[in-house]
Tab-separated table of C-alpha atoms in Angstrom:
chain	number	residue	atom	x	y	z
A	1	UNK	CA	-0.872	27.157	-26.237
A	2	UNK	CA	0.108	30.294	-28.373
A	3	UNK	CA	-2.988	29.738	-30.613
A	4	UNK	CA	-5.677	29.134	-27.974
A	5	UNK	CA	-5.246	31.932	-25.202
A	6	UNK	CA	-7.563	30.235	-22.637
A	7	UNK	CA	-5.579	27.097	-22.953
A	8	UNK	CA	-2.253	28.815	-22.815
A	9	UNK	CA	-3.265	30.748	-19.674
A	10	UNK	CA	-4.433	27.467	-17.996
A	11	UNK	CA	-1.218	25.893	-18.340
A	12	UNK	CA	1.352	28.613	-17.554
A	13	UNK	CA	-0.751	29.696	-14.517
A	14	UNK	CA	0.285	26.233	-13.085
A	15	UNK	CA	3.942	27.416	-13.020
A	16	UNK	CA	3.018	31.035	-11.583
A	17	UNK	CA	3.568	32.631	-14.842
A	18	UNK	CA	1.949	36.061	-15.427
A	19	UNK	CA	-1.152	36.595	-17.436
A	20	UNK	CA	0.119	37.848	-20.709
A	21	UNK	CA	0.914	37.072	-24.335
A	22	UNK	CA	2.157	33.499	-24.721
A	23	UNK	CA	4.705	32.811	-27.381
A	24	UNK	CA	6.167	29.347	-27.931
A	25	UNK	CA	9.133	27.959	-29.826
A	26	UNK	CA	10.382	24.294	-30.759
A	27	UNK	CA	13.825	22.917	-30.804
A	28	UNK	CA	15.725	26.272	-29.790
A	29	UNK	CA	19.408	25.753	-29.824
A	30	UNK	CA	21.576	26.828	-26.813
A	31	UNK	CA	25.251	26.418	-26.413
A	32	UNK	CA	26.293	24.102	-23.751
A	33	UNK	CA	29.712	23.026	-22.748
A	34	UNK	CA	31.468	21.960	-26.045
A	35	UNK	CA	28.205	21.480	-27.808
A	36	UNK	CA	24.598	22.553	-28.242
A	37	UNK	CA	21.568	21.575	-26.469
A	38	UNK	CA	17.995	21.761	-27.886
A	39	UNK	CA	15.034	21.529	-25.511
A	40	UNK	CA	11.789	20.294	-27.166
A	41	UNK	CA	10.068	23.644	-26.659
A	42	UNK	CA	10.478	27.186	-25.012
A	43	UNK	CA	7.372	29.099	-23.688
A	44	UNK	CA	7.713	33.056	-23.264
A	45	UNK	CA	5.178	34.994	-21.473
A	46	UNK	CA	5.317	39.011	-21.585
A	47	UNK	CA	3.276	41.391	-19.609
A	48	UNK	CA	4.016	45.206	-19.121
A	49	UNK	CA	7.542	44.903	-20.267
A	50	UNK	CA	8.346	41.787	-18.156
A	51	UNK	CA	9.198	38.480	-19.681
A	52	UNK	CA	8.697	34.805	-18.157
A	53	UNK	CA	10.444	32.156	-19.928
A	54	UNK	CA	10.362	28.283	-19.332
A	55	UNK	CA	12.135	25.576	-21.143
A	56	UNK	CA	10.189	22.396	-21.864
A	57	UNK	CA	11.292	18.736	-22.171
A	58	UNK	CA	8.863	16.099	-23.373
A	59	UNK	CA	8.440	12.433	-23.357
A	60	UNK	CA	5.814	10.252	-24.944
A	61	UNK	CA	4.920	6.465	-24.482
A	62	UNK	CA	7.138	4.786	-22.133
A	63	UNK	CA	10.228	6.910	-22.724
A	64	UNK	CA	11.637	8.069	-19.432
A	65	UNK	CA	12.963	11.599	-18.619
A	66	UNK	CA	16.887	11.605	-18.743
A	67	UNK	CA	18.669	13.228	-15.711
A	68	UNK	CA	21.642	14.573	-17.662
A	69	UNK	CA	19.050	16.144	-20.386
A	70	UNK	CA	17.094	17.913	-17.717
A	71	UNK	CA	20.188	18.853	-15.854
A	72	UNK	CA	21.576	20.711	-18.973
A	73	UNK	CA	18.572	22.599	-19.357
A	74	UNK	CA	18.625	23.637	-15.890
A	75	UNK	CA	22.058	24.980	-16.540
A	76	UNK	CA	21.071	26.719	-19.433
A	77	UNK	CA	18.005	28.450	-17.869
A	78	UNK	CA	20.226	29.494	-15.203
A	79	UNK	CA	22.854	31.085	-17.464
A	80	UNK	CA	20.101	32.979	-19.403
A	81	UNK	CA	18.093	33.884	-16.270
A	82	UNK	CA	15.011	32.021	-17.259
A	83	UNK	CA	12.543	31.003	-14.506
A	84	UNK	CA	11.333	27.492	-15.039
A	85	UNK	CA	12.180	24.251	-16.863
A	86	UNK	CA	9.049	22.000	-17.158
A	87	UNK	CA	9.249	18.205	-17.844
A	88	UNK	CA	6.299	16.617	-19.556
A	89	UNK	CA	5.526	12.836	-19.605
A	90	UNK	CA	3.142	10.391	-18.975
A	91	UNK	CA	4.327	9.927	-15.416
A	92	UNK	CA	2.604	11.753	-12.420
A	93	UNK	CA	4.716	13.590	-9.832
A	94	UNK	CA	4.054	12.860	-6.275
A	95	UNK	CA	4.151	15.503	-3.838
A	96	UNK	CA	5.159	18.062	-6.585
A	97	UNK	CA	8.509	16.473	-7.073
A	98	UNK	CA	9.662	15.780	-10.628
A	99	UNK	CA	10.164	12.019	-11.511
A	100	UNK	CA	13.708	12.672	-12.397
A	101	UNK	CA	16.901	13.146	-10.249
A	102	UNK	CA	19.111	16.203	-10.652
A	103	UNK	CA	21.592	18.540	-8.756
A	104	UNK	CA	19.497	21.353	-7.732
A	105	UNK	CA	22.568	23.215	-6.274
A	106	UNK	CA	23.630	24.018	-9.812
A	107	UNK	CA	20.433	26.070	-10.741
A	108	UNK	CA	19.123	27.243	-7.415
A	109	UNK	CA	17.205	30.137	-8.933
A	110	UNK	CA	15.406	27.804	-11.590
A	111	UNK	CA	12.237	26.092	-10.762
A	112	UNK	CA	11.955	22.474	-11.930
A	113	UNK	CA	8.350	21.485	-12.383
A	114	UNK	CA	6.589	18.342	-13.758
A	115	UNK	CA	3.530	17.944	-15.958
A	116	UNK	CA	1.631	14.873	-16.989
A	117	UNK	CA	-0.230	14.471	-20.273
A	118	UNK	CA	-3.056	13.571	-18.147
A	119	UNK	CA	-2.981	16.790	-16.446
A	120	UNK	CA	-2.860	18.564	-20.074
A	121	UNK	CA	-5.824	16.586	-21.296
A	122	UNK	CA	-7.619	17.541	-18.171
A	123	UNK	CA	-7.317	21.185	-18.783
A	124	UNK	CA	-8.149	20.809	-22.395
A	125	UNK	CA	-11.369	18.786	-21.697
A	126	UNK	CA	-12.408	21.150	-19.179
A	127	UNK	CA	-12.252	24.012	-21.757
A	128	UNK	CA	-13.830	21.918	-24.501
A	129	UNK	CA	-16.680	20.629	-22.811
A	130	UNK	CA	-17.371	22.634	-19.537
A	131	UNK	CA	-15.763	26.158	-19.470
A	132	UNK	CA	-15.858	27.015	-23.087
A	133	UNK	CA	-13.407	28.876	-25.525
A	134	UNK	CA	-14.764	32.260	-27.005
A	135	UNK	CA	-13.327	32.030	-30.541
A	136	UNK	CA	-15.001	28.959	-32.288
A	137	UNK	CA	-11.950	28.318	-34.405
A	138	UNK	CA	-9.754	28.173	-31.289
A	139	UNK	CA	-12.588	25.679	-30.002
A	140	UNK	CA	-12.161	23.555	-32.909
A	141	UNK	CA	-8.236	23.551	-32.618
A	142	UNK	CA	-8.485	22.707	-28.890
A	143	UNK	CA	-10.988	19.830	-29.596
A	144	UNK	CA	-8.569	18.418	-32.437
A	145	UNK	CA	-5.783	18.466	-29.889
A	146	UNK	CA	-7.770	16.593	-27.473
A	147	UNK	CA	-8.847	14.063	-29.997
A	148	UNK	CA	-4.844	13.593	-30.793
A	149	UNK	CA	-4.140	12.879	-26.941
A	150	UNK	CA	-6.747	10.520	-26.652
A	151	UNK	CA	-5.686	8.423	-29.790
A	152	UNK	CA	-4.173	5.318	-29.028
A	153	UNK	CA	-0.835	5.889	-31.243
A	154	UNK	CA	-0.386	9.428	-29.560
A	155	UNK	CA	1.747	7.998	-26.576
A	156	UNK	CA	0.153	10.969	-24.429
A	157	UNK	CA	-2.065	8.762	-22.069
A	158	UNK	CA	-0.857	9.612	-18.820
A	159	UNK	CA	-0.093	6.881	-16.185
A	160	UNK	CA	-0.359	3.371	-17.812
A	161	UNK	CA	1.824	1.025	-15.866
A	162	UNK	CA	1.897	-0.203	-12.222
A	163	UNK	CA	5.616	-0.730	-12.711
A	164	UNK	CA	7.935	-3.781	-12.534
A	165	UNK	CA	7.370	-4.459	-8.703
A	166	UNK	CA	3.778	-5.076	-9.534
A	167	UNK	CA	3.917	-8.967	-10.303
A	168	UNK	CA	6.558	-9.400	-7.513
A	169	UNK	CA	4.333	-7.871	-4.855
A	170	UNK	CA	1.212	-9.759	-6.151
A	171	UNK	CA	3.196	-13.107	-6.046
A	172	UNK	CA	4.471	-12.216	-2.379
A	173	UNK	CA	0.926	-11.473	-1.357
A	174	UNK	CA	-0.258	-14.927	-2.791
A	175	UNK	CA	2.396	-16.621	-1.018
A	176	UNK	CA	2.116	-14.869	2.081
A	177	UNK	CA	5.622	-13.536	2.263
A	178	UNK	CA	5.172	-9.774	1.940
A	179	UNK	CA	6.260	-7.656	4.920
A	180	UNK	CA	5.861	-4.091	5.952
A	181	UNK	CA	8.879	-2.080	4.774
A	182	UNK	CA	9.402	-3.890	1.418
A	183	UNK	CA	10.689	-1.494	-0.963
A	184	UNK	CA	8.656	-3.101	-3.938
A	185	UNK	CA	5.367	-2.798	-1.860
A	186	UNK	CA	6.206	1.104	-1.465
A	187	UNK	CA	6.729	1.339	-5.100
A	188	UNK	CA	3.335	-0.318	-5.833
A	189	UNK	CA	1.683	1.921	-3.185
A	190	UNK	CA	3.238	5.044	-4.959
A	191	UNK	CA	1.847	3.935	-8.281
A	192	UNK	CA	-1.422	3.410	-6.658
A	193	UNK	CA	-1.393	7.175	-5.464
A	194	UNK	CA	-0.692	7.848	-9.243
A	195	UNK	CA	-3.395	6.012	-10.496
A	196	UNK	CA	-5.881	7.571	-8.031
A	197	UNK	CA	-4.700	10.969	-8.828
A	198	UNK	CA	-5.174	10.370	-12.458
A	199	UNK	CA	-8.534	8.885	-11.938
A	200	UNK	CA	-9.480	12.095	-10.313
A	201	UNK	CA	-8.080	14.145	-13.261
A	202	UNK	CA	-10.259	12.177	-15.799
A	203	UNK	CA	-13.326	12.103	-13.814
A	204	UNK	CA	-13.104	15.761	-13.210
A	205	UNK	CA	-12.636	16.633	-16.940
A	206	UNK	CA	-15.603	14.513	-17.817
A	207	UNK	CA	-18.022	15.503	-15.127
A	208	UNK	CA	-16.660	19.361	-14.853
A	209	UNK	CA	-16.081	19.592	-11.238
A	210	UNK	CA	-12.953	19.256	-9.157
A	211	UNK	CA	-12.433	15.683	-8.051
A	212	UNK	CA	-9.800	14.829	-5.405
A	213	UNK	CA	-8.687	12.139	-3.112
A	214	UNK	CA	-9.756	12.120	0.360
A	215	UNK	CA	-7.052	12.256	2.995
A	216	UNK	CA	-8.061	11.940	6.723
A	217	UNK	CA	-5.908	12.681	9.767
A	218	UNK	CA	-2.280	12.659	9.744
A	219	UNK	CA	-2.305	11.452	6.063
A	220	UNK	CA	-3.559	14.838	4.957
A	221	UNK	CA	-0.082	16.440	5.611
A	222	UNK	CA	2.686	13.825	5.932
A	223	UNK	CA	3.115	11.613	2.620
A	224	UNK	CA	5.629	9.377	4.223
A	225	UNK	CA	3.156	8.473	6.928
A	226	UNK	CA	0.287	7.889	4.453
A	227	UNK	CA	2.646	5.624	2.574
A	228	UNK	CA	3.887	3.658	5.248
A	229	UNK	CA	0.243	2.849	6.628
A	230	UNK	CA	-0.515	1.901	3.009
A	231	UNK	CA	2.293	-0.409	2.705
A	232	UNK	CA	1.448	-2.000	6.157
A	233	UNK	CA	-1.990	-2.437	5.172
A	234	UNK	CA	-0.864	-4.150	1.725
A	235	UNK	CA	1.360	-6.579	3.584
A	236	UNK	CA	-1.163	-7.158	6.115
A	237	UNK	CA	-4.541	-7.696	4.182
A	238	UNK	CA	-3.367	-7.513	0.590
A	239	UNK	CA	-5.440	-4.299	0.078
A	240	UNK	CA	-5.095	-0.985	-1.423
A	241	UNK	CA	-7.566	1.673	-0.727
A	242	UNK	CA	-8.650	5.259	-1.813
A	243	UNK	CA	-11.547	7.603	-1.453
A	244	UNK	CA	-12.663	9.889	-4.144
A	245	UNK	CA	-14.729	13.085	-3.183
A	246	UNK	CA	-16.837	14.142	-6.149
A	247	UNK	CA	-19.258	17.122	-5.692
A	248	UNK	CA	-22.912	16.401	-6.034
A	249	UNK	CA	-22.709	12.884	-4.885
A	250	UNK	CA	-24.034	11.488	-1.533
A	251	UNK	CA	-20.594	10.921	-0.281
A	252	UNK	CA	-17.036	9.805	-1.096
A	253	UNK	CA	-16.629	6.974	-3.287
A	254	UNK	CA	-14.491	4.224	-1.747
A	255	UNK	CA	-12.241	2.185	-3.892
A	256	UNK	CA	-10.456	-0.832	-2.686
A	257	UNK	CA	-8.258	-3.269	-4.678
A	258	UNK	CA	-7.923	-6.762	-2.895
A	259	UNK	CA	-4.720	-8.539	-4.386
A	260	UNK	CA	-5.416	-11.557	-2.334
A	261	UNK	CA	-8.896	-12.352	-4.028
A	262	UNK	CA	-8.237	-10.394	-7.260
A	263	UNK	CA	-11.354	-8.499	-6.653
A	264	UNK	CA	-11.995	-4.566	-6.666
A	265	UNK	CA	-14.901	-3.068	-4.619
A	266	UNK	CA	-16.480	0.472	-5.094
A	267	UNK	CA	-18.830	1.562	-2.323
A	268	UNK	CA	-20.655	4.753	-1.229
A	269	UNK	CA	-22.680	5.644	2.101
A	270	UNK	CA	-25.965	7.068	1.594
A	271	UNK	CA	-27.830	8.730	4.675
A	272	UNK	CA	-31.215	7.107	5.033
A	273	UNK	CA	-34.445	8.948	4.418
A	274	UNK	CA	-36.401	10.382	7.574
A	275	UNK	CA	-39.168	7.636	7.692
A	276	UNK	CA	-40.863	6.254	10.691
A	277	UNK	CA	-40.489	2.659	9.650
A	278	UNK	CA	-37.271	0.827	8.645
A	279	UNK	CA	-38.834	-0.967	5.930
A	280	UNK	CA	-40.048	2.257	4.432
A	281	UNK	CA	-36.605	3.472	4.637
A	282	UNK	CA	-35.374	0.279	2.643
A	283	UNK	CA	-38.128	0.767	0.039
A	284	UNK	CA	-37.097	4.559	-0.449
A	285	UNK	CA	-33.518	3.355	-1.202
A	286	UNK	CA	-34.618	0.500	-3.546
A	287	UNK	CA	-36.794	2.742	-5.604
A	288	UNK	CA	-33.532	4.553	-6.601
A	289	UNK	CA	-31.677	1.309	-7.652
A	290	UNK	CA	-34.007	0.106	-10.269
A	291	UNK	CA	-31.027	0.042	-12.990
A	292	UNK	CA	-28.452	-1.088	-10.616
A	293	UNK	CA	-26.612	-4.371	-10.767
A	294	UNK	CA	-28.277	-7.342	-9.043
A	295	UNK	CA	-25.006	-8.195	-7.426
A	296	UNK	CA	-24.807	-4.660	-5.594
A	297	UNK	CA	-24.275	-5.558	-2.017
A	298	UNK	CA	-26.338	-3.182	0.587
A	299	UNK	CA	-25.814	-2.965	4.357
A	300	UNK	CA	-28.004	-1.207	6.748
A	301	UNK	CA	-26.039	0.758	9.403
A	302	UNK	CA	-27.776	1.506	12.496
A	303	UNK	CA	-27.587	4.374	15.198
A	304	UNK	CA	-24.859	2.635	17.270
A	305	UNK	CA	-22.870	2.275	13.977
A	306	UNK	CA	-22.689	-1.537	14.485
A	307	UNK	CA	-22.892	-4.197	11.713
A	308	UNK	CA	-26.445	-4.358	10.696
A	309	UNK	CA	-28.292	-6.643	7.955
A	310	UNK	CA	-26.388	-7.028	4.786
A	311	UNK	CA	-27.952	-8.485	1.473
A	312	UNK	CA	-27.513	-8.446	-2.274
A	313	UNK	CA	-29.987	-6.318	-4.489
A	314	UNK	CA	-31.329	-9.435	-6.127
A	315	UNK	CA	-32.617	-10.691	-2.809
A	316	UNK	CA	-33.822	-7.303	-1.740
A	317	UNK	CA	-35.884	-6.654	-4.752
A	318	UNK	CA	-37.897	-9.878	-3.862
A	319	UNK	CA	-37.908	-9.426	-0.024
A	320	UNK	CA	-37.157	-5.879	1.235
A	321	UNK	CA	-37.612	-6.872	4.657
A	322	UNK	CA	-34.383	-8.693	4.764
A	323	UNK	CA	-32.695	-5.353	5.451
A	324	UNK	CA	-34.726	-4.537	8.418
A	325	UNK	CA	-32.720	-4.878	11.770
A	326	UNK	CA	-34.064	-7.695	13.874
A	327	UNK	CA	-33.703	-5.879	17.075
A	328	UNK	CA	-35.794	-2.819	15.476
A	329	UNK	CA	-32.544	-0.497	15.544
A	330	UNK	CA	-32.943	2.708	13.425
A	331	UNK	CA	-31.347	2.597	10.084
A	332	UNK	CA	-29.259	5.710	9.821
A	333	UNK	CA	-27.158	4.948	6.635
A	334	UNK	CA	-26.814	2.380	3.851
A	335	UNK	CA	-23.683	1.158	2.526
A	336	UNK	CA	-23.669	0.155	-1.143
A	337	UNK	CA	-20.948	-1.838	-2.428
A	338	UNK	CA	-20.232	-3.307	-5.936
A	339	UNK	CA	-17.683	-6.060	-6.328
A	340	UNK	CA	-15.947	-6.626	-9.565
A	341	UNK	CA	-12.945	-8.729	-11.173
A	342	UNK	CA	-9.761	-7.060	-11.238
A	343	UNK	CA	-7.225	-7.226	-14.224
A	344	UNK	CA	-4.044	-8.873	-13.138
A	345	UNK	CA	-1.459	-7.351	-15.602
A	346	UNK	CA	0.327	-4.363	-14.738
A	347	UNK	CA	-0.608	-1.870	-17.581
A	348	UNK	CA	-3.621	-0.596	-19.249
A	349	UNK	CA	-4.439	-3.162	-21.887
A	350	UNK	CA	-7.886	-4.809	-21.737
A	351	UNK	CA	-6.723	-7.325	-19.148
A	352	UNK	CA	-4.590	-4.812	-17.227
A	353	UNK	CA	-5.186	-3.515	-13.571
A	354	UNK	CA	-5.505	0.157	-14.708
A	355	UNK	CA	-8.143	-0.597	-17.135
A	356	UNK	CA	-10.236	-2.572	-14.774
A	357	UNK	CA	-10.077	0.173	-12.158
A	358	UNK	CA	-11.128	2.928	-14.632
A	359	UNK	CA	-14.167	0.314	-15.718
A	360	UNK	CA	-15.176	-0.547	-12.245
A	361	UNK	CA	-15.489	3.069	-11.150
A	362	UNK	CA	-17.309	4.192	-14.384
A	363	UNK	CA	-19.970	1.380	-13.968
A	364	UNK	CA	-20.466	2.227	-10.235
A	365	UNK	CA	-20.958	5.850	-11.136
A	366	UNK	CA	-23.440	5.243	-14.004
A	367	UNK	CA	-25.411	2.322	-12.812
A	368	UNK	CA	-25.444	3.007	-9.049
A	369	UNK	CA	-24.597	6.228	-7.801
A	370	UNK	CA	-26.110	8.804	-10.262
A	371	UNK	CA	-29.515	7.574	-9.503
A	372	UNK	CA	-29.455	8.239	-6.029
A	373	UNK	CA	-31.022	11.309	-4.394
A	374	UNK	CA	-30.445	13.112	-1.230
A	375	UNK	CA	-32.065	12.108	2.037
A	376	UNK	CA	-35.660	13.738	2.471
């Protein structure tokens, strides 16, 4: 952060620090009680005679943040007039709340903010591959840092585990015993939100565009309502859903994990081209799916939004007319859905759920969506 000004500014701006000269220190000792505490890092930004200071506590791998440790740093920051305490770990904050419990009454004037290693990697990737760094030496240094974060032994990989409730909830869904209001289901839903957010960060860093979850209606502003509805859907149908808004694509990418069947589906809706005949509209779409997987499911949605014909791509390549509505209804939209297997383990290993979600979305984007053109 101190050596690459663009990167330092990106990180400190997240915490409302002024734009200025960044200085960083490690293992700075502070007297606290009868002993000494040493935060992992201290960040100081100076501009026009004003100084902004933050203490940093970091964790890697599966190490959790410790409440008593963070509380001590908040007390130290309050005593010294520092503005912020930053926690940095693989966890992702929900609704801006750090994943650690402290007594905020003891340090009311100090902000407690959380940052995930996934967010750090996202900012580094944007600078390295899209926005650019002016000084070549700084660019090299930042690329080496990004390479380090991605190494399997760094322990800085972001959200990597669906949590201890994962197996319990999967088993309850299989047995038909899961009910709305189940606390384990809520924990799984919260981790699904974290996974969705991390997926947006990764895709945004790779594509160089802002990628965000799509929130509709009341879910946009009330997290408790959103999660209650998601828990109810999980208990009723065994499914969790998300939508990703990615600029430049025909529409949001729908992502659905079905814990009953062990399947993940990715889908997108494409507006049909303005053609006089329904068959011509189908052929227009098929020409864009030359390299798409044969198991891709395509549904024709008509003007009345009712269910239309639905076939696999392998069949439509032989007979496109299978997707033409028998009643002559006008095709307005095509829904493209790619089903895939779901990892059952809770982590990010090869057979893990998190890895399978990443793989499914990447395949859908590369083999299906990126070949699509806007309706003519």
